[in-house]
XYZ file of C-alpha atoms in Angstrom:
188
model
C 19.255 3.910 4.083
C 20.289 0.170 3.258
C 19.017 -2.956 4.595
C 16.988 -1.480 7.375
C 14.642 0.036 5.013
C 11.546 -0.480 2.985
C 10.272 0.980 0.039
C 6.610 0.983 -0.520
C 6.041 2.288 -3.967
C 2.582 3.739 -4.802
C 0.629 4.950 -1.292
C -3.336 4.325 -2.251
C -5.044 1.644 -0.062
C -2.747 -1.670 -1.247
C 0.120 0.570 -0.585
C -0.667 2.074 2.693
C -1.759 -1.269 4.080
C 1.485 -3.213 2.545
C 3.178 -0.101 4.397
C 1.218 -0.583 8.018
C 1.680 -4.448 8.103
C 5.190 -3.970 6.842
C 6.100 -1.188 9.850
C 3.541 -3.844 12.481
C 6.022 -6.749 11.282
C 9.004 -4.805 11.928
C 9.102 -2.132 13.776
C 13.084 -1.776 13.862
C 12.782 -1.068 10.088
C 12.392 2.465 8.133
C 9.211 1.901 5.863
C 9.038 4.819 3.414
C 5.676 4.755 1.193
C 6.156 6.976 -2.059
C 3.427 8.098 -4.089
C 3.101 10.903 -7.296
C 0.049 12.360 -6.149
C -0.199 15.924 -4.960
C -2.853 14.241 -2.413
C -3.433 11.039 -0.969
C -6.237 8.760 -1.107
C -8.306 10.130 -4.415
C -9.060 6.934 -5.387
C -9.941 5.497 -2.186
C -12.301 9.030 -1.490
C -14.416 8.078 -4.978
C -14.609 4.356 -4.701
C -17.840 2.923 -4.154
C -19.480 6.357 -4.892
C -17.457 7.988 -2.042
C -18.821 5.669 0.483
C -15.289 3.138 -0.270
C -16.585 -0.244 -0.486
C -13.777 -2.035 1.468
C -13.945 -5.214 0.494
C -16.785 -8.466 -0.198
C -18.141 -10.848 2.639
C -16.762 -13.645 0.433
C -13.471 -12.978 -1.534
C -11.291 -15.769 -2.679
C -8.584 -16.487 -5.658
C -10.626 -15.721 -8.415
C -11.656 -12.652 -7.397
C -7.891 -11.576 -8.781
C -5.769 -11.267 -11.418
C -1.821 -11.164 -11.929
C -0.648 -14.032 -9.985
C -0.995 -17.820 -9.625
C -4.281 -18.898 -7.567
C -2.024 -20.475 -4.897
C -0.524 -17.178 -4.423
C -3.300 -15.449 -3.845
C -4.717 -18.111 -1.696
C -1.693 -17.512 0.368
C -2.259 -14.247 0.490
C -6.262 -14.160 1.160
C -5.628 -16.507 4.288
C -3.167 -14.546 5.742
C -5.117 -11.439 5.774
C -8.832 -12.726 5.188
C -12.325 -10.461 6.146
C -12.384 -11.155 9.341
C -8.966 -9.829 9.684
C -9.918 -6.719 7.369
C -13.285 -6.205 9.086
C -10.795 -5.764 12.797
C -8.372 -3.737 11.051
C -10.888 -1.101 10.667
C -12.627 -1.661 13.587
C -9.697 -1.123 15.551
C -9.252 1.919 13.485
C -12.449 3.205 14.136
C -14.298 2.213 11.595
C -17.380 -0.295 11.803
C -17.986 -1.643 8.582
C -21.653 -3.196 7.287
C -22.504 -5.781 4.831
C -25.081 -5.286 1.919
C -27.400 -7.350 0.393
C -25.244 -7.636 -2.642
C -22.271 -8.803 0.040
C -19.843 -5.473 -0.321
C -18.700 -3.845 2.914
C -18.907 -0.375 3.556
C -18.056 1.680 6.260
C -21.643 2.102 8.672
C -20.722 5.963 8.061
C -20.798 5.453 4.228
C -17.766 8.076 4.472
C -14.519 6.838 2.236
C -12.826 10.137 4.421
C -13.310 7.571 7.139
C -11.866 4.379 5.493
C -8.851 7.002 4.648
C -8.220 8.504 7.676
C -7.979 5.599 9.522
C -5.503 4.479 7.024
C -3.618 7.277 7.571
C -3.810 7.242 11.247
C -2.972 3.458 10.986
C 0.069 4.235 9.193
C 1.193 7.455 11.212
C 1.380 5.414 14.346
C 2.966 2.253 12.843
C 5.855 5.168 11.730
C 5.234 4.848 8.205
C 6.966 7.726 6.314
C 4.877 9.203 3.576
C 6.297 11.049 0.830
C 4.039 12.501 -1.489
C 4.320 14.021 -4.133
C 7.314 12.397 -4.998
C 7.175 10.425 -8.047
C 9.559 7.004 -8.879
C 11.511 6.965 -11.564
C 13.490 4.002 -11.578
C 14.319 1.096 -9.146
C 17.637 -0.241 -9.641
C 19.415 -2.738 -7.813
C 22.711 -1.609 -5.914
C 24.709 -5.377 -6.315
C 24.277 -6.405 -1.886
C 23.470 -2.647 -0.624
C 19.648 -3.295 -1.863
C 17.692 -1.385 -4.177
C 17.839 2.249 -5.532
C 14.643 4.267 -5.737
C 14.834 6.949 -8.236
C 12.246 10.048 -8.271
C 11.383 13.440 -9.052
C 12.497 15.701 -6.210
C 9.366 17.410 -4.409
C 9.399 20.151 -2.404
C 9.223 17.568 0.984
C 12.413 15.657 -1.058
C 14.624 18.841 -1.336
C 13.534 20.094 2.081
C 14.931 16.641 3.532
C 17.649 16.384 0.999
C 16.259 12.636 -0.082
C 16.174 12.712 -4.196
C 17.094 9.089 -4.050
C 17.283 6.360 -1.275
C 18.418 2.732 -1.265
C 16.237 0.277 0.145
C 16.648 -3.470 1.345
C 12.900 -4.294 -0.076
C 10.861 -2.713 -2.148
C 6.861 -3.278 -2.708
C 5.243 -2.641 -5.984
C 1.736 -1.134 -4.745
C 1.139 0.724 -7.806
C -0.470 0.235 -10.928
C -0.408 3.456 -12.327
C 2.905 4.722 -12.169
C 4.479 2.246 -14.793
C 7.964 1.809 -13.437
C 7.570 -1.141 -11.665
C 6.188 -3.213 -14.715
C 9.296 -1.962 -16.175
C 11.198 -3.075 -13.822
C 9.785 -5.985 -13.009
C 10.157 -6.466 -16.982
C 13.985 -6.054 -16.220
C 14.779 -8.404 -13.306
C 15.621 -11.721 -14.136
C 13.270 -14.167 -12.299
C 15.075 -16.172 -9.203
């Protein structure tokens, strides 16, 4: 894979929804979401005391760290709570606001908030390849990116132990390679 593709690096909730909206926004392309766990979603299935709360009625730049407030401003009015709270709903899932403003699902199930991110990503054709931990991301001069990983069972079986990508998302905070990486690349 080259140009066409996208690699989604790290496949908990930021990952599978950076892997949905990528697959919504271009259908044409191969988005590949690669995570080291042995199961998905164990974060997302404990957060909020297994009831996942999804997100705040009010969320805005300083709510985050890591980037410049504009950035994140950016980023907060292109996908806001209103457009959260439909995304589920048109998964499925009806969220409710507490007193203290967090959002839960009305089931106060995090399986729900998962499955319908799974579901969500399964019919935008997201490929998910778990466990397969990355390695290394290298750029490949103007074929793209290399993604590096341990071969899993699902890699050998599909003879994939690395793939070159035209994008690649950092949606992982845990597996450390993309800090390095990011450590690496020059800024532009």
């Amino acid at each position: 894979m080259k140009k066409d593709a996208v690699a989604v690096i790290g496949a908990g909730a930021a990952g599978l929804m950076a892997a949905i909206m990528a697959a919504r926004a271009a259908p044409q392309v191969h988005v590949v979401a690669f995570d080291g766990a042995a199961r998905l979603g164990a974060k997302i299935l404990i957060a909020g005391g297994g009831r996942c709360n999804v997100t705040h009625h009010v969320v805005s730049e300083r709510d985050f760290h890591g980037s410049t407030p504009a950035a994140i401003r950016r980023v907060l009015r292109t996908f806001d709570v209103a457009a959260t709270r439909a995304f589920f709903e048109a998964e499925g899932v009806a969220l409710t606001q507490e007193p203290t403003g967090k959002l839960f699902p009305v089931s106060n199930r995090a399986r729900d908030v998962l499955d319908a991110l799974l579901r969500a990503a399964a019919r935008a054709g997201v490929e998910l390849r778990f466990p397969s931990r990355v390695t290394g991301i290298r750029e490949d001069g103007d074929q793209g990116f290399v993604v590096d990983r341990t071969e899993s069972a699902m890699d050998a079986a599909a003879g994939h132990p690395c793939q070159r990508f035209g994008a690649v998302i950092l949606a992982s905070r845990s597996a450390g390679v993309g800090a390095d990486w990011i450590a690496r690349t020059p800024a532009s």
